[in-house]
Short mmCIF file of C-alpha atoms in Angstrom, two decimals:
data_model
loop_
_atom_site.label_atom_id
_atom_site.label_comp_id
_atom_site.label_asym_id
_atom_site.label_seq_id
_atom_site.Cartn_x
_atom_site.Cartn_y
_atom_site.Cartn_z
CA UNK H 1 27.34 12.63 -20.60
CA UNK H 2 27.34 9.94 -17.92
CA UNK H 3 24.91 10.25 -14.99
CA UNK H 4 25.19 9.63 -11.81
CA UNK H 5 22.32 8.29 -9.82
CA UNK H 6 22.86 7.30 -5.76
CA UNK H 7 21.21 4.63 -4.66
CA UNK H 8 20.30 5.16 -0.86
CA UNK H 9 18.41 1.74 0.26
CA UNK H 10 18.95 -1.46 1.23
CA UNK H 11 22.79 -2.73 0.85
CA UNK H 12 21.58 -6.75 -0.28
CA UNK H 13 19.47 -5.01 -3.12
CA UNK H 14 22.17 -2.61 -4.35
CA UNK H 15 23.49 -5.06 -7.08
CA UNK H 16 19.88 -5.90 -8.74
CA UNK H 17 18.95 -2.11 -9.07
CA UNK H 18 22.36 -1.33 -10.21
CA UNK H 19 22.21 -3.68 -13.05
CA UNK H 20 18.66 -3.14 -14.23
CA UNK H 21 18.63 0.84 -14.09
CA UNK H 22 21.75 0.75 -15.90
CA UNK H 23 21.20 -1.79 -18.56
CA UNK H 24 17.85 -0.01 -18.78
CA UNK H 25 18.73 3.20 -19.63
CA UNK H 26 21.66 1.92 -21.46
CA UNK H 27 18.79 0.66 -23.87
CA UNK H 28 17.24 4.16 -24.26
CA UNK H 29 20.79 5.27 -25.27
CA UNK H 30 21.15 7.42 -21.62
CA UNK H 31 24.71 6.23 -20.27
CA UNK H 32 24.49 6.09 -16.26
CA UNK H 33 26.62 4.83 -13.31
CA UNK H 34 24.21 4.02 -10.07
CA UNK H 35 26.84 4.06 -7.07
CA UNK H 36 26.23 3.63 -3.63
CA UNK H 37 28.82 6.20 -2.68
CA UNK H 38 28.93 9.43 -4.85
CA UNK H 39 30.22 12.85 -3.96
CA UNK H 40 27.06 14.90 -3.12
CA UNK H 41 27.29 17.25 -5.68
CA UNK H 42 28.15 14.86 -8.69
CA UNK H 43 24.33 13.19 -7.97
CA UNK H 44 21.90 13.58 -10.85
CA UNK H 45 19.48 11.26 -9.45
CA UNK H 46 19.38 9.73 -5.95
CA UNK H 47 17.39 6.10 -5.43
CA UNK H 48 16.05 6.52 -2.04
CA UNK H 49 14.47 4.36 0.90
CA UNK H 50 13.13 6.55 2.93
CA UNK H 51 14.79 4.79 5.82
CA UNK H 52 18.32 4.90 4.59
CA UNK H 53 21.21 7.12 6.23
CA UNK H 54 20.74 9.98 3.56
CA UNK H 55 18.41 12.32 5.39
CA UNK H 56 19.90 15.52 4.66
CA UNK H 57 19.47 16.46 0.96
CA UNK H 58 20.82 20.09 1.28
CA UNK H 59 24.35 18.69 0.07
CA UNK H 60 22.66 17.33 -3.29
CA UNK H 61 22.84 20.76 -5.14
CA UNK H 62 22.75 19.43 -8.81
CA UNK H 63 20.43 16.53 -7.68
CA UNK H 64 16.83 16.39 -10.81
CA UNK H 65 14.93 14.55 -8.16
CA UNK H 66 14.20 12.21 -5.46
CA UNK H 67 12.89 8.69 -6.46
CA UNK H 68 11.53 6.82 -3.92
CA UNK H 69 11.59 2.65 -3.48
CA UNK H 70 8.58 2.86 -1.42
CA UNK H 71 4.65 3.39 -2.28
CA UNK H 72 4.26 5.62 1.21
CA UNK H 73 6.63 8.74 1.57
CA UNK H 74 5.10 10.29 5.06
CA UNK H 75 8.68 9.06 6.68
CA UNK H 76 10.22 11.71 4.04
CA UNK H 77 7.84 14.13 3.11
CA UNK H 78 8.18 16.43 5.63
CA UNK H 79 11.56 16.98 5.61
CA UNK H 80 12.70 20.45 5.49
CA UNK H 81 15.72 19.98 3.34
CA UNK H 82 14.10 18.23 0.51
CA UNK H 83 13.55 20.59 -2.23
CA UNK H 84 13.93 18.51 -5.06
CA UNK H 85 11.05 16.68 -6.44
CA UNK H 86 9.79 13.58 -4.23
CA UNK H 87 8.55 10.61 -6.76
CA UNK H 88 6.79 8.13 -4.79
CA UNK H 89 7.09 4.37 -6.04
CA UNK H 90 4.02 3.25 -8.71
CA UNK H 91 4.92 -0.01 -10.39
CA UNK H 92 2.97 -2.76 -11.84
CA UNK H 93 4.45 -5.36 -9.32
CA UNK H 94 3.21 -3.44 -6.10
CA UNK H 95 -0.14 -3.23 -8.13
CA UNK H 96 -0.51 -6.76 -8.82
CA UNK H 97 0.92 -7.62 -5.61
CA UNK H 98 -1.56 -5.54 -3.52
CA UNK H 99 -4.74 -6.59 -5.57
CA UNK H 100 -3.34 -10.37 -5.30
CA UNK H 101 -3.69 -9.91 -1.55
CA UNK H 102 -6.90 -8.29 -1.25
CA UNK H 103 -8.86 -9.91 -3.69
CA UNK H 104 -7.80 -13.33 -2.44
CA UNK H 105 -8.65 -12.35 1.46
CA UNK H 106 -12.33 -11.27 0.04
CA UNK H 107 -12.69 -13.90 -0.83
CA UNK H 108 -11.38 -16.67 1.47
CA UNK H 109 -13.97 -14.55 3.58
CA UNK H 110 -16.95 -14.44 1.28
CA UNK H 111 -16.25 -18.19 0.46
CA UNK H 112 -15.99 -19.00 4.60
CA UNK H 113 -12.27 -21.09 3.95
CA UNK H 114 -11.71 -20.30 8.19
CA UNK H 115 -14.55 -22.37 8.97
CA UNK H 116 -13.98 -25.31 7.25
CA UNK H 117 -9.81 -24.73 7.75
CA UNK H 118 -10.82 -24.74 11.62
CA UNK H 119 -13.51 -27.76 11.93
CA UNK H 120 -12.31 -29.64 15.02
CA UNK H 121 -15.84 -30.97 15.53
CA UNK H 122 -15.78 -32.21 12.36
CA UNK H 123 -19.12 -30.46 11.32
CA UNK H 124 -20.53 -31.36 8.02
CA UNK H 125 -22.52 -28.12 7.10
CA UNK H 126 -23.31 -28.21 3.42
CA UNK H 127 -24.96 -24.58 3.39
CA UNK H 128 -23.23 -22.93 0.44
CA UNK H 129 -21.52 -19.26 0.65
CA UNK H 130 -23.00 -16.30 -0.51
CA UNK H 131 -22.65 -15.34 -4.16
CA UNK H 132 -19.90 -12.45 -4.87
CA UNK H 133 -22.53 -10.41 -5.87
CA UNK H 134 -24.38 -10.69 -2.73
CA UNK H 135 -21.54 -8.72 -0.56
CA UNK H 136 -20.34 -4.65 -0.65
CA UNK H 137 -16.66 -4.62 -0.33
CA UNK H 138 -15.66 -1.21 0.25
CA UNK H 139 -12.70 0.61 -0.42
CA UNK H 140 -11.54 3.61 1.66
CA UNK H 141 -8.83 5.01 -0.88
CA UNK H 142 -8.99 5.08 -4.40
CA UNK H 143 -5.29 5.68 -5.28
CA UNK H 144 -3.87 4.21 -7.99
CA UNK H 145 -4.11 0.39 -5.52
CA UNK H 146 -7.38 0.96 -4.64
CA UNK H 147 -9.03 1.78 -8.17
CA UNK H 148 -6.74 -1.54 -9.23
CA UNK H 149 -8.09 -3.54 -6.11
CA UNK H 150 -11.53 -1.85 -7.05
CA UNK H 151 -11.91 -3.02 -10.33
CA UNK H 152 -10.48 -6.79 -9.46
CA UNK H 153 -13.32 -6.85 -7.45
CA UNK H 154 -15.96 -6.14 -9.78
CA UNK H 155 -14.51 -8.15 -11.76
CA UNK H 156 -14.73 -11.16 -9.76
CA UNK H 157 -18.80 -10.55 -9.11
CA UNK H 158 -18.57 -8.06 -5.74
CA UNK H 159 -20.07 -4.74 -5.26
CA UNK H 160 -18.18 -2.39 -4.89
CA UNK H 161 -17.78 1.04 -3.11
CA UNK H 162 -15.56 3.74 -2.30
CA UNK H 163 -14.58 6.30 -0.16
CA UNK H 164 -11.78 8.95 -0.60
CA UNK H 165 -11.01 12.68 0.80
CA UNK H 166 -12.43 14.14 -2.84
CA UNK H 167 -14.94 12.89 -5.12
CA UNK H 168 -13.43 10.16 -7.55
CA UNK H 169 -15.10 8.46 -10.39
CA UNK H 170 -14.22 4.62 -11.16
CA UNK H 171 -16.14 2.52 -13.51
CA UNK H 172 -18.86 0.59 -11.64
CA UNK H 173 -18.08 1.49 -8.33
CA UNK H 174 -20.33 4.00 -6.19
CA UNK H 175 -18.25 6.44 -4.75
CA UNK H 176 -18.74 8.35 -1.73
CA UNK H 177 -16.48 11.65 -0.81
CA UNK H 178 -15.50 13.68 2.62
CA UNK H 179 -15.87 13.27 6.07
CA UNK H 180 -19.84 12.78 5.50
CA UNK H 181 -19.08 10.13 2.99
CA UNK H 182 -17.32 7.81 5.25
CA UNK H 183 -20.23 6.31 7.75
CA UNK H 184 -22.48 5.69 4.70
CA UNK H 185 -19.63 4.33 2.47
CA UNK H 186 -19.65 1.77 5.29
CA UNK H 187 -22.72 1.07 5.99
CA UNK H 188 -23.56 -1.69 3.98
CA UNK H 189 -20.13 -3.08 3.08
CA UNK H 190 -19.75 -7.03 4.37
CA UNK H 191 -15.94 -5.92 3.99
CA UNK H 192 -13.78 -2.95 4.35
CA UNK H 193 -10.70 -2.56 2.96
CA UNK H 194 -8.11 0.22 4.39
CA UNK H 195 -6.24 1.70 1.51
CA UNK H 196 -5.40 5.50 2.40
CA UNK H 197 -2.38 7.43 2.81
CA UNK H 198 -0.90 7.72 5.78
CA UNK H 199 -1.67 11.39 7.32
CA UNK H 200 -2.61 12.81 10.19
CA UNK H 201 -6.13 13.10 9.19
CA UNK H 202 -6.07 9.40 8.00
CA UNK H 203 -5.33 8.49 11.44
CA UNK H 204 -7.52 6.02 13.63
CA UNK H 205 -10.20 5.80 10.39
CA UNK H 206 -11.43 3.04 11.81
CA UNK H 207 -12.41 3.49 15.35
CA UNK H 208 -15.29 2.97 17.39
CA UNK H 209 -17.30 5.02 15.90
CA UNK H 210 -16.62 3.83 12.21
CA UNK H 211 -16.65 0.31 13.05
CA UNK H 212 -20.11 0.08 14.62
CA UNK H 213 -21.17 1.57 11.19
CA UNK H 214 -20.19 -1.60 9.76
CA UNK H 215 -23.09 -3.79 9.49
CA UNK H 216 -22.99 -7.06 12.03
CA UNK H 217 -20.45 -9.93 11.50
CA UNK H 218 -18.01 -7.69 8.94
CA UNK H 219 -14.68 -8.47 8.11
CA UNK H 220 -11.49 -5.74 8.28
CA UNK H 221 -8.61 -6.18 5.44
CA UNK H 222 -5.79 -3.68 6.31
CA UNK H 223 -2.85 -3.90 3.43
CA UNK H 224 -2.61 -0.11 3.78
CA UNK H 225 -1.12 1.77 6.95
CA UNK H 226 -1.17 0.67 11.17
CA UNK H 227 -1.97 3.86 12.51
CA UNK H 228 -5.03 3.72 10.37
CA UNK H 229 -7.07 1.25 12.81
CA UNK H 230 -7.63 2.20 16.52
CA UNK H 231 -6.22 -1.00 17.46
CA UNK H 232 -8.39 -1.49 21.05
CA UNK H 233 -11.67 -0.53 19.48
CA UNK H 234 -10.78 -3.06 16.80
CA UNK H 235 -10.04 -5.55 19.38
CA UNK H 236 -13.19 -4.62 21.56
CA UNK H 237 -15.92 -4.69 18.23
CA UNK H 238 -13.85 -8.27 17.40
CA UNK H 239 -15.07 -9.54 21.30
CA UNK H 240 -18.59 -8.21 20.88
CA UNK H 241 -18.26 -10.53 17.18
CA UNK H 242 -19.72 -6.83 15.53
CA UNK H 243 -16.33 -7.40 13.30
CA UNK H 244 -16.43 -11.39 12.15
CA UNK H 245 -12.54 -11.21 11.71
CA UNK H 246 -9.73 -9.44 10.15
CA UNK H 247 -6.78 -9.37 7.94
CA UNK H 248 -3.68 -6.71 8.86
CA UNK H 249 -0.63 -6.96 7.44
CA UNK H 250 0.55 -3.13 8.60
CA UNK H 251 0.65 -2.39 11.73
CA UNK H 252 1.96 0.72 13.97
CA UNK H 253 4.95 -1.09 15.13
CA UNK H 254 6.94 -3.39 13.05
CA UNK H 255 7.52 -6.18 13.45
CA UNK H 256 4.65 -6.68 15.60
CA UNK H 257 5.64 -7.09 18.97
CA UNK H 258 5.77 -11.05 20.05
CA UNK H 259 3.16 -10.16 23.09
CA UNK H 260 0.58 -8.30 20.40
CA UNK H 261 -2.89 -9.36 21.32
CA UNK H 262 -3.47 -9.68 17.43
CA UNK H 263 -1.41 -12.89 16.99
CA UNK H 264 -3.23 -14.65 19.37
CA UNK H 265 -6.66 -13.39 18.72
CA UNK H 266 -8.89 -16.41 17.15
CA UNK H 267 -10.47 -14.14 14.57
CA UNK H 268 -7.37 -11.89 13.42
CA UNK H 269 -4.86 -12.99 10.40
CA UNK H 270 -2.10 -11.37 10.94
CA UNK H 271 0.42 -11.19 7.22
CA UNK H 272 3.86 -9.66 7.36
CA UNK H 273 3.84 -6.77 5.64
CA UNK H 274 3.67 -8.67 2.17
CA UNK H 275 0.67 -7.29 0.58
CA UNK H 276 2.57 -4.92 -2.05
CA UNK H 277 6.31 -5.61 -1.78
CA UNK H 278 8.59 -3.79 -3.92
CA UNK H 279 9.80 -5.61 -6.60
CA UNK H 280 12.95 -5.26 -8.00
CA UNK H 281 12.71 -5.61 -11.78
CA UNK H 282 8.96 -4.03 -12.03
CA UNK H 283 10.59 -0.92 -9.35
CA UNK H 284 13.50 -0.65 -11.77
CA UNK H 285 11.18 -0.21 -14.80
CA UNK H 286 9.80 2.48 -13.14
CA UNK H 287 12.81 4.64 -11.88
CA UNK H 288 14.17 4.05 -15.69
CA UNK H 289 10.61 5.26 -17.53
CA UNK H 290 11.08 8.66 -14.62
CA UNK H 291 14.61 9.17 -15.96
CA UNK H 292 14.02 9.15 -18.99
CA UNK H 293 11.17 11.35 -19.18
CA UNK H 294 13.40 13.96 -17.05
CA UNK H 295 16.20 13.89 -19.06
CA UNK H 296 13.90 13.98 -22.12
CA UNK H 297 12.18 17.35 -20.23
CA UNK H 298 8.47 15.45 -19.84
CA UNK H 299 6.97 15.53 -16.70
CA UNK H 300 7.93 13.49 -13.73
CA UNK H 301 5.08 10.88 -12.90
CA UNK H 302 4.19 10.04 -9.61
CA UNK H 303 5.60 13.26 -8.08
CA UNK H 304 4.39 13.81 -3.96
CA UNK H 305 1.98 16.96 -3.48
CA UNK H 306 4.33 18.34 -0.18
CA UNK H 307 1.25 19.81 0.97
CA UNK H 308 -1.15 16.58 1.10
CA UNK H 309 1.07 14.61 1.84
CA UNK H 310 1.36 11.68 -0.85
#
């Protein structure tokens, strides 16, 4: 039997996916045609970006499951006629990626690269940076990217902390849990790193309130979701200098608006959404490994809890 998997995302990366889900499950001995245009109820398996034209799944009757190109689902998971099984997107490329990112921006900040990239006096200041294990990062989210990002981090000297909705134990890092957690997760971190889920009770983590728990002259890396940061109060505590400066490549509209205060703000970085891009071969390996196990009748990985929300 031949199956038939839909792939729903972007047209220019139709012909990469095709080839590598098919040659890879061709190599597990599972025969499969990936199409971009299948009759609904021929689809065993649909490849989905959650902002593709497929939004109503009520016509994919025989359809296993749902796998998803992207890491966040909260554009999909709410939708009323998904029934099948929502896989979210783990792969060791959007791992690597997103602890590439966040482990280099601690520390071009611990390591003060902006002040000797930006020297127009031409100040010689020969104090050295702090040791690694003289800062906190912390971590708010230890998903599968944060416990990777996490453990980077230790590795390269910093302590680290972490802060999640329940209790979570990772190897060397002092976690914290709930909303009494959060202000003494931060407390003490020299860096705070936004790596949550987007949800309605994720939104505006760090606001005023948060970020004055911060300790003085702080740095912000978001890789993780916009409408995590109240942007003014971000703004405001980078004025006052509470926040020393911050890294955001997510942002509540994208792409950010040309007129954004953040590109022109002296102490903001502002990336393109490039921490943890999806990956072609590394996705692929992943929607084939998810096949596989379903048509072998293991447990899907990955698979979204509707009612969380991720």
């Amino acid at each position: 039997m031949t199956l038939h998997i839909l792939y729903a995302g972007r047209a220019d990366q139709f012909q990469p996916y095709q080839s590598a889900v098919e040659s890879g499950l061709a190599s597990h001995g599972i025969a499969a045609q990936v199409r971009q245009d299948i009759s609904p109820d021929q689809v065993d398996y649909i490849i989905y970006a959650p902002n593709s034209a497929v939004q109503d799944f009520t016509p994919f009757t025989r359809c296993k499951a749902v796998l998803s190109l992207w890491a966040g689902v909260e554009r999909v998971v709410g939708n009323p006629t998904l029934t099948q099984p929502l896989v979210r997107m783990v792969d060791s490329g959007l791992s690597q990626g997103m602890v590439n990112w966040v482990t280099g921006h601690a520390l071009r900040y611990l390591l003060q690269f902006d002040r000797m990239t930006h020297n127009p006096d031409r100040v010689w200041d020969d104090t050295p940076p702090p040791l690694a294990r003289d800062w906190q990062v912390t971590i708010l989210g230890l998903g599968e990217l944060g416990t990777a990002c996490a453990q980077a981090l230790r590795h390269q000297g910093f302590r680290v902390a972490g802060w999640s909705r329940r209790p979570k134990t990772v190897d060397g890092v002092q976690s914290y849990a709930g909303p009494d957690g959060l202000i003494p997760a931060l407390a003490a971190a020299n860096i705070a790193v936004l790596l949550l889920p987007d949800t309605p009770q994720t939104e505006n983590t760090l606001n005023a309130q948060t970020l004055a728990a911060l300790p003085q002259g702080a740095y912000v890396l978001n890789p993780g979701r916009g409408p995590q940061i109240d942007d003014a109060a971000l703004l405001a505590a980078l004025d006052s200098g509470h926040i020393a400066g911050a890294t955001l490549d997510v942002f509540r509209t994208e792409p950010l608006p040309a007129d954004d205060p953040y590109w022109d703000h002296a102490s903001v970085t502002v990336t393109p959404h490039i921490a943890s891009a999806t990956r072609t071969q590394t996705a692929a390996d992943s929607l084939v490994d998810n096949i596989c196990r379903a048509e072998r009748g293991q447990p899907l990985l990955n698979v979204v809890d509707r009612a969380a929300g991720y």
